[in-house]
């Protein structure tokens, strides 16, 4: 590493939850060899939030960049594969749809496939978008295998993520980081020491009196926001008016039945409940708004609705949905819950951590932290958070449910202009607002729009160039291609047994 005295040489991460260890792994793997010293401080006495089991496909690229072997990671974290999320009872009670990690059909003459489906529906043809999605149909049949390398094969038209034990993931990343030279420091941070001239953080002091100095600090202290909030005084954008759930009660139970390659999110009277199947257990949680249900009632509802015998007592967590006003301030970046939290729906916590780390490495500063780099970082993180917020909010407002005060509140909530615009465009012409930055692209929006009964009035007129009979044949052929391909896929549980667990037995 060039030792120009402006170069950062020491980075201190405060916090050893998933955010802390993901940051540590990324920094040691990508910058450690250049001579960067990374120290992580964590306090076992304080512990971690201990949730975060369902992920998005982006995490695969994070792990790949670090050089982590997938089968090994899956064994170590007791993971299953995830093709998407099944949403039950959201648009109305009795509904069920899957938000898949993958496409619905394929563009024809540069027009997205769903416009052809809309036109067919207008012609009275009996058709459903799901039939054209390989990951939806595979999930419904409990099938899994990795995407085919040939982009022309329908078996290539999806991505996948993991459902894993987040505590084991953090432990894995700890071993990974320590093997690459990270220094772990056990202890509680009791003071943050600010430079009176620059306002930058010089060091943090531990309970035992030890000072740990750094050129740059990453706040991974969770909801506490020890550095970004307590020391640097950065405020928080409270989005409870958009995302009203503010508590969760969680419990693990025995896994019963076949191994499912998807997470389930079931809308309940005052929130929603997740079910995440891992290899050895099922994770469950009821996310709710405390204005509409008591903690006891939420816990009783959760425990009465487990698929198998409980393995843990219910654990309560409180949160305020929103985002830090600035995720980067002075010489500190907030990663993880200290930077914001948008609730667990759609599994975006770890994704936003990954975004935070990747953007930080791309905009890696010098010691004096150029304001332009910092502003660019904050601009990108603001966009990332806001787009996820709008996507989550869509699930709550695209509903006709009127069976509880909670749903009456959600159905009639004011929504941001950015979401109103997206919904208006889709309702009128079936067009999806596209963007580069952000977790959820067109197929995700389509899944929720159609799944929650937002039916577009129009469709792209270019689809009219296709004669009616050709259209019917094209749709039937696409559905049958998907169906046949799903028929060739392996059972999800068998795939794990043969390709994840058996490879361990062979290694032994
Ligand atoms: C109910 C719920 C469900 C969720 N589900 C999902 C999901 O399915 N998928 C997903 O991607 N995300 C999910 N998330 C988000 C995910 O859990 C978090 O993004 C992730 O765990 C990161 O947390 P963290 O590391 O920021 O904080 P924490 O896990 O709280 O870690 C904070 C760390 O800081 C340390 N610390 C704090 N204060 C001090 C101090 N004074 N001195 C020293 N150390 C200190 C603690 O000891 C700990 O090590 C969920 C969150 C909640 C609340």
XYZ file of C-alpha atoms and ligand atoms in Angstrom:
561
model
C 0.000 0.000 0.000
C 1.168 3.517 -0.786
C 1.931 5.118 2.561
C 1.213 8.688 1.545
C 0.189 10.160 4.893
C -3.278 10.937 3.503
C -3.951 7.220 3.003
C -6.146 5.430 5.466
C -4.170 2.760 7.320
C -6.396 1.822 10.253
C -10.111 1.122 10.096
C -12.090 0.370 13.232
C -15.426 -1.451 13.025
C -17.608 -1.104 16.116
C -20.016 -4.044 16.361
C -19.891 -7.734 15.522
C -23.385 -8.514 14.272
C -23.956 -9.544 10.669
C -23.159 -5.983 9.538
C -19.846 -5.911 11.405
C -18.662 -9.270 10.141
C -19.801 -8.705 6.546
C -17.877 -5.411 6.592
C -14.837 -7.046 8.154
C -14.813 -9.861 5.594
C -15.163 -7.485 2.644
C -12.458 -5.100 3.872
C -9.923 -7.770 4.777
C -10.508 -9.692 1.543
C -10.337 -6.715 -0.791
C -8.030 -4.225 0.946
C -6.213 -6.245 3.631
C -3.431 -7.369 1.321
C -2.651 -3.718 0.552
C -1.650 -3.206 4.175
C -4.900 -1.866 5.619
C -5.304 -2.754 9.314
C -8.840 -3.663 10.300
C -9.952 -3.959 13.930
C -13.420 -5.093 15.002
C -14.724 -4.377 18.489
C -17.687 -6.333 19.798
C -19.258 -6.970 23.147
C -20.504 -10.467 23.895
C -22.312 -9.028 26.918
C -24.448 -6.851 24.636
C -25.008 -9.493 21.947
C -26.529 -9.111 18.496
C -30.037 -8.689 17.173
C -29.791 -12.350 16.107
C -32.202 -12.350 13.151
C -31.821 -11.969 9.384
C -32.273 -15.429 7.958
C -33.740 -14.741 4.535
C -31.624 -13.098 1.844
C -31.748 -11.717 -1.699
C -29.765 -13.126 -4.661
C -27.232 -10.274 -4.413
C -25.621 -12.016 -1.439
C -24.296 -14.716 -3.761
C -22.209 -12.134 -5.596
C -20.968 -10.727 -2.297
C -19.803 -14.193 -1.221
C -18.372 -14.994 -4.652
C -16.295 -11.801 -4.623
C -14.837 -12.912 -1.308
C -14.053 -16.312 -2.815
C -16.391 -18.218 -0.479
C -17.366 -21.696 -1.655
C -21.155 -21.981 -1.817
C -21.565 -25.594 -0.700
C -19.253 -25.039 2.278
C -21.129 -21.915 3.314
C -24.473 -23.680 2.989
C -23.330 -26.526 5.207
C -21.846 -24.209 7.811
C -24.950 -22.027 7.983
C -27.520 -24.869 7.624
C -28.869 -23.101 4.582
C -31.583 -23.894 2.086
C -32.041 -22.328 -1.346
C -34.560 -19.548 -1.882
C -36.328 -18.921 -5.197
C -38.576 -16.170 -3.872
C -41.222 -15.354 -1.281
C -44.781 -16.607 -1.150
C -47.205 -13.889 -0.050
C -50.458 -15.120 1.427
C -53.559 -13.035 2.180
C -52.022 -9.668 1.217
C -54.246 -8.291 -1.572
C -57.218 -10.005 0.044
C -57.717 -13.000 2.319
C -57.326 -16.205 0.313
C -54.813 -14.762 -2.197
C -51.418 -16.365 -2.684
C -48.651 -15.359 -5.044
C -44.898 -15.794 -5.289
C -42.463 -12.941 -5.779
C -39.792 -14.875 -7.689
C -36.140 -14.098 -8.274
C -36.479 -14.221 -12.014
C -38.326 -13.298 -15.151
C -41.879 -13.693 -16.350
C -41.531 -14.886 -19.951
C -39.182 -12.995 -22.268
C -39.307 -9.842 -24.366
C -40.867 -10.246 -27.822
C -39.936 -7.537 -30.330
C -38.482 -5.581 -27.399
C -41.839 -5.522 -25.601
C -41.905 -7.085 -22.115
C -43.833 -10.346 -21.999
C -46.468 -9.246 -19.488
C -47.923 -6.828 -22.064
C -48.763 -9.843 -24.243
C -50.367 -11.504 -21.237
C -52.445 -8.352 -20.599
C -53.560 -8.278 -24.197
C -54.502 -11.969 -24.094
C -56.521 -11.334 -20.922
C -58.359 -8.482 -22.685
C -59.142 -10.918 -25.525
C -60.719 -13.234 -22.959
C -57.938 -15.829 -23.087
C -57.501 -17.651 -19.797
C -53.960 -16.821 -18.757
C -51.926 -16.159 -15.616
C -48.500 -14.526 -15.404
C -47.215 -17.232 -13.029
C -47.322 -19.892 -15.756
C -44.506 -18.058 -17.568
C -42.122 -17.828 -14.616
C -39.735 -20.704 -14.097
C -38.898 -19.792 -10.461
C -42.590 -19.457 -9.523
C -43.466 -22.847 -10.974
C -40.308 -24.475 -9.569
C -41.056 -23.075 -6.103
C -44.659 -24.278 -6.274
C -43.379 -27.777 -7.084
C -40.617 -27.721 -4.444
C -37.905 -27.974 -7.110
C -34.406 -26.502 -7.264
C -31.233 -26.584 -9.283
C -28.848 -23.751 -10.114
C -29.540 -21.678 -13.248
C -28.345 -23.134 -16.567
C -25.258 -21.361 -17.984
C -26.818 -21.017 -21.468
C -28.802 -17.719 -21.514
C -31.077 -19.133 -24.239
C -32.226 -21.979 -22.015
C -35.379 -21.288 -19.967
C -33.565 -22.895 -17.037
C -31.290 -19.831 -16.975
C -34.104 -17.325 -16.357
C -33.875 -17.044 -12.597
C -31.631 -16.254 -9.671
C -31.619 -17.598 -6.152
C -30.686 -16.652 -2.628
C -30.259 -18.484 0.696
C -32.251 -19.015 3.835
C -29.628 -19.467 6.524
C -28.779 -19.167 10.190
C -27.508 -15.564 10.365
C -25.580 -16.238 13.584
C -23.663 -19.039 11.845
C -23.045 -16.758 8.846
C -21.472 -14.151 11.150
C -19.338 -16.863 12.789
C -18.201 -18.066 9.372
C -17.245 -14.530 8.332
C -15.387 -14.056 11.611
C -13.163 -17.062 10.892
C -12.749 -15.814 7.328
C -11.716 -12.302 8.445
C -9.404 -13.435 11.237
C -7.622 -15.712 8.772
C -6.972 -12.596 6.680
C -5.414 -10.593 9.471
C -8.358 -8.917 11.195
C -7.854 -8.005 14.859
C -10.896 -8.748 17.023
C -11.211 -6.837 20.262
C -13.707 -7.982 22.866
C -15.106 -5.164 25.008
C -17.770 -2.540 25.466
C -17.204 0.882 23.928
C -18.001 3.470 26.600
C -16.742 6.653 24.965
C -16.125 8.081 21.518
C -13.341 10.667 21.357
C -13.926 13.477 18.884
C -11.177 15.748 17.538
C -12.065 19.267 18.627
C -10.712 20.837 15.419
C -12.061 18.533 12.715
C -15.044 16.962 14.454
C -13.687 13.588 13.263
C -13.569 10.527 15.505
C -10.023 9.999 16.821
C -10.610 6.896 18.910
C -13.046 4.925 21.027
C -12.473 3.987 24.651
C -13.361 0.559 26.016
C -14.731 -0.206 29.462
C -11.255 -1.371 30.584
C -9.824 2.065 29.719
C -8.097 0.999 26.494
C -8.209 3.531 23.639
C -8.534 2.234 20.075
C -7.578 4.821 17.481
C -8.392 4.759 13.782
C -8.362 6.837 10.607
C -11.881 5.741 9.715
C -14.685 4.158 11.750
C -17.535 1.921 10.657
C -20.544 2.021 12.954
C -22.027 -1.493 13.049
C -23.397 -1.091 16.570
C -26.981 -1.894 15.546
C -30.019 0.137 16.546
C -27.867 1.951 19.135
C -25.962 3.933 16.490
C -23.161 4.424 18.988
C -20.932 6.502 16.692
C -23.206 7.923 14.017
C -26.005 8.960 16.382
C -24.605 9.228 19.907
C -21.201 10.696 19.017
C -21.797 12.501 15.720
C -25.417 13.453 16.341
C -26.781 12.420 12.927
C -30.579 12.298 12.971
C -32.990 9.652 11.697
C -35.751 9.874 9.082
C -38.667 8.181 10.763
C -40.775 6.412 8.123
C -43.350 4.963 10.500
C -45.973 6.957 8.595
C -45.204 4.740 5.576
C -44.082 1.498 7.206
C -46.045 1.317 10.460
C -44.834 -2.023 11.867
C -42.527 -1.369 14.806
C -42.116 -4.682 16.625
C -41.474 -8.339 15.951
C -41.769 -11.441 18.055
C -39.666 -14.352 16.841
C -39.346 -18.075 17.609
C -37.779 -21.125 16.000
C -39.630 -24.419 15.649
C -39.079 -27.945 14.362
C -39.252 -28.187 10.617
C -42.164 -30.315 9.423
C -42.834 -31.443 5.869
C -40.829 -31.136 2.674
C -37.917 -28.724 2.331
C -39.291 -25.589 0.656
C -37.169 -23.376 -1.614
C -38.970 -20.210 -0.567
C -39.899 -18.023 2.389
C -43.540 -17.466 3.316
C -44.978 -14.103 4.418
C -48.583 -14.354 5.580
C -50.557 -11.163 6.235
C -52.209 -11.221 9.669
C -54.730 -8.993 11.409
C -52.129 -6.496 12.681
C -49.045 -7.210 10.567
C -47.574 -10.297 8.968
C -45.795 -13.502 9.834
C -42.693 -15.007 8.276
C -41.763 -18.646 7.959
C -38.199 -19.396 6.847
C -37.279 -23.053 6.351
C -33.649 -23.917 7.129
C -32.051 -27.369 7.048
C -32.471 -28.008 10.782
C -35.367 -25.787 11.841
C -37.908 -23.212 10.721
C -37.537 -19.555 11.692
C -40.759 -17.673 12.451
C -41.658 -14.129 13.333
C -44.736 -11.967 13.661
C -44.024 -8.381 12.577
C -46.670 -6.009 13.883
C -47.637 -2.482 14.786
C -48.010 -1.962 18.520
C -50.868 0.508 18.009
C -53.070 -2.383 16.906
C -52.065 -5.427 18.964
C -50.424 -6.083 22.341
C -47.080 -7.881 22.653
C -48.766 -10.798 24.446
C -51.399 -11.217 21.776
C -48.751 -11.074 19.044
C -46.658 -13.705 20.845
C -49.700 -15.952 21.335
C -50.661 -15.583 17.668
C -47.145 -16.551 16.592
C -46.807 -19.516 18.932
C -50.234 -20.841 17.909
C -49.230 -20.797 14.272
C -45.909 -22.692 14.219
C -45.639 -25.641 11.844
C -43.987 -27.819 14.499
C -43.035 -27.889 18.211
C -41.339 -24.662 19.376
C -37.562 -24.847 19.868
C -37.212 -21.434 21.512
C -39.269 -19.087 23.640
C -40.682 -16.038 21.885
C -38.201 -13.157 21.673
C -39.390 -9.540 21.313
C -37.661 -6.904 19.178
C -38.535 -3.227 18.763
C -37.599 -1.004 15.849
C -38.429 2.261 14.143
C -38.569 2.036 10.365
C -36.477 4.667 8.630
C -33.043 5.737 7.539
C -30.163 7.694 9.014
C -30.154 11.289 7.659
C -26.615 10.728 6.455
C -25.124 7.248 6.403
C -21.639 8.784 6.074
C -20.698 11.656 8.360
C -17.127 12.934 9.026
C -14.877 9.825 9.136
C -17.664 7.390 9.940
C -20.027 5.241 7.882
C -23.069 3.564 9.447
C -23.572 0.033 8.113
C -26.487 -2.197 9.105
C -29.166 -1.278 11.596
C -27.250 1.840 12.717
C -27.794 3.202 9.178
C -31.484 2.385 9.014
C -34.031 -0.386 8.996
C -37.043 -0.856 6.753
C -38.601 -3.920 8.424
C -38.035 -7.572 7.464
C -40.527 -7.837 4.581
C -38.671 -8.810 1.370
C -35.439 -9.590 3.302
C -33.583 -6.374 2.531
C -31.474 -5.957 5.711
C -28.435 -7.893 4.505
C -28.835 -6.473 0.991
C -28.575 -2.914 2.332
C -25.495 -3.905 4.333
C -23.928 -5.257 1.152
C -24.822 -2.041 -0.704
C -23.298 0.055 2.066
C -20.025 -1.884 2.036
C -19.719 -2.092 -1.742
C -20.346 1.619 -2.194
C -17.897 2.456 0.572
C -15.151 0.387 -1.051
C -15.911 2.024 -4.412
C -15.719 5.506 -2.890
C -12.884 4.625 -0.504
C -11.619 7.928 0.924
C -8.352 9.366 2.104
C -7.926 10.372 5.750
C -9.456 13.807 5.242
C -12.626 12.333 3.657
C -13.410 14.487 0.647
C -16.914 15.935 1.009
C -17.727 15.041 -2.605
C -17.079 11.317 -2.023
C -19.167 11.439 1.122
C -22.054 13.231 -0.621
C -22.015 10.769 -3.484
C -22.124 7.880 -1.031
C -25.053 9.414 0.827
C -26.861 10.119 -2.440
C -26.599 6.478 -3.548
C -27.616 5.114 -0.153
C -30.606 7.485 -0.020
C -31.806 6.193 -3.381
C -31.286 2.569 -2.319
C -33.259 3.021 0.898
C -36.071 5.014 -0.715
C -36.608 2.515 -3.516
C -36.758 -0.378 -1.082
C -39.150 1.651 1.096
C -41.514 2.262 -1.838
C -41.450 -1.396 -2.830
C -42.268 -2.540 0.708
C -44.993 0.068 1.038
C -46.655 -1.229 -2.133
C -47.427 -4.496 -0.294
C -49.356 -2.611 2.385
C -51.341 -0.247 0.189
C -52.216 -2.574 -2.720
C -54.913 -4.300 -0.732
C -58.662 -4.402 -0.398
C -58.463 -5.863 3.108
C -60.862 -4.140 5.499
C -61.095 -6.837 8.157
C -59.039 -5.084 10.861
C -58.112 -1.557 12.006
C -54.507 -2.247 10.917
C -55.485 -2.965 7.313
C -57.921 -0.054 7.241
C -55.001 2.124 8.308
C -52.625 0.672 5.683
C -55.143 0.770 2.835
C -55.775 4.460 3.339
C -52.218 5.588 4.166
C -50.716 8.558 2.383
C -47.951 7.385 0.063
C -44.873 9.198 -1.290
C -45.126 10.777 -4.765
C -42.361 8.455 -5.957
C -44.583 5.406 -5.349
C -47.778 7.082 -6.533
C -46.094 7.795 -9.851
C -44.983 4.177 -10.277
C -48.446 2.836 -9.457
C -50.181 5.329 -11.764
C -47.934 4.419 -14.677
C -48.519 0.707 -14.191
C -52.283 1.073 -13.708
C -52.658 3.046 -16.901
C -50.305 1.277 -19.329
C -48.777 -1.751 -17.605
C -45.382 -0.040 -17.761
C -42.921 -0.422 -14.902
C -40.676 2.470 -13.889
C -37.161 1.184 -14.485
C -33.976 2.203 -12.686
C -30.362 1.163 -12.242
C -29.780 1.659 -8.517
C -32.034 -0.409 -6.281
C -32.718 -3.985 -5.232
C -35.991 -4.610 -6.995
C -36.279 -4.521 -10.762
C -39.237 -4.954 -13.137
C -40.134 -8.621 -12.398
C -40.360 -7.877 -8.674
C -42.737 -4.960 -9.198
C -44.792 -7.039 -11.648
C -45.087 -9.880 -9.149
C -46.508 -7.617 -6.468
C -48.722 -5.550 -8.790
C -50.362 -8.630 -10.307
C -50.188 -10.630 -7.071
C -52.043 -7.896 -5.210
C -54.606 -7.335 -7.943
C -53.442 -4.104 -9.528
C -54.565 -4.785 -13.074
C -53.288 -2.459 -15.800
C -55.981 -0.818 -17.915
C -53.803 -0.725 -21.014
C -50.870 -2.528 -22.568
C -48.109 -1.686 -24.997
C -49.846 -1.187 -28.379
C -46.905 -2.791 -30.181
C -48.259 -6.151 -29.006
C -51.178 -5.631 -31.447
C -48.734 -6.348 -34.266
C -49.025 -10.019 -33.310
C -52.156 -11.757 -34.661
C -54.532 -13.130 -31.987
C -53.973 -16.771 -32.879
C -50.206 -16.361 -32.892
C -50.466 -14.699 -29.490
C -52.445 -17.610 -28.030
C -49.947 -20.090 -29.479
C -46.950 -18.116 -28.190
C -48.331 -17.994 -24.658
C -49.252 -21.674 -24.648
C -45.816 -22.629 -25.934
C -44.029 -20.510 -23.327
C -46.093 -22.009 -20.501
C -45.387 -25.492 -21.759
C -41.628 -24.779 -22.075
C -41.596 -23.626 -18.439
C -43.656 -26.608 -17.349
C -41.418 -29.114 -19.121
C -38.278 -27.481 -17.731
C -39.624 -27.600 -14.170
C -40.316 -31.299 -14.745
C -36.586 -31.876 -15.314
C -35.505 -30.072 -12.121
C -34.564 -31.842 -8.917
C -36.504 -31.926 -5.696
C -35.132 -29.145 -3.449
C -34.478 -31.399 -0.434
C -32.751 -33.997 -2.630
C -30.620 -31.328 -4.261
C -29.348 -30.182 -0.850
C -28.730 -33.777 0.219
C -26.743 -34.634 -2.906
C -24.928 -31.405 -3.705
C -24.459 -29.731 -0.324
C -24.412 -32.404 2.360
C -22.897 -35.249 0.335
C -19.988 -33.075 -0.781
C -19.144 -32.662 2.926
C -19.246 -36.407 3.479
C -16.925 -36.875 0.505
C -14.538 -34.160 1.794
C -14.330 -35.892 5.208
C -37.267 -8.672 13.327
C -36.186 -8.587 12.309
C -36.127 -9.522 11.276
C -35.142 -9.409 10.281
N -35.114 -10.309 9.252
C -34.207 -10.147 8.251
C -34.147 -11.047 7.161
O -34.889 -12.037 7.082
N -33.236 -10.801 6.195
C -32.375 -9.753 6.241
O -31.582 -9.556 5.311
N -32.378 -8.913 7.293
C -33.259 -9.086 8.284
N -33.247 -8.240 9.355
C -32.175 -7.249 9.454
C -30.909 -7.935 9.958
O -31.188 -8.681 11.117
C -29.848 -6.904 10.278
O -29.675 -6.085 9.151
C -28.533 -7.596 10.583
O -28.676 -8.546 11.591
C -27.467 -6.599 10.959
O -27.579 -6.172 12.260
P -26.392 -5.289 12.842
O -25.142 -6.058 12.700
O -26.474 -3.959 12.218
O -26.800 -5.110 14.371
P -26.667 -6.111 15.619
O -26.902 -7.524 15.242
O -27.536 -5.539 16.693
O -25.155 -5.998 16.071
C -24.675 -4.900 16.802
C -23.305 -5.206 17.321
O -22.807 -4.061 17.980
C -22.267 -4.438 19.220
N -22.309 -3.309 20.139
C -23.362 -2.504 20.407
N -23.027 -1.590 21.329
C -21.726 -1.814 21.631
C -20.803 -1.222 22.531
N -21.147 -0.221 23.329
N -19.551 -1.716 22.580
C -19.166 -2.775 21.791
N -20.008 -3.370 20.940
C -21.272 -2.906 20.874
C -23.108 -5.621 19.657
O -22.474 -6.395 20.628
C -23.250 -6.345 18.323
O -22.096 -7.132 18.102
C -34.196 -8.359 10.364
C -34.232 -7.454 11.440
C -35.209 -7.554 12.400
C -35.230 -6.573 13.527
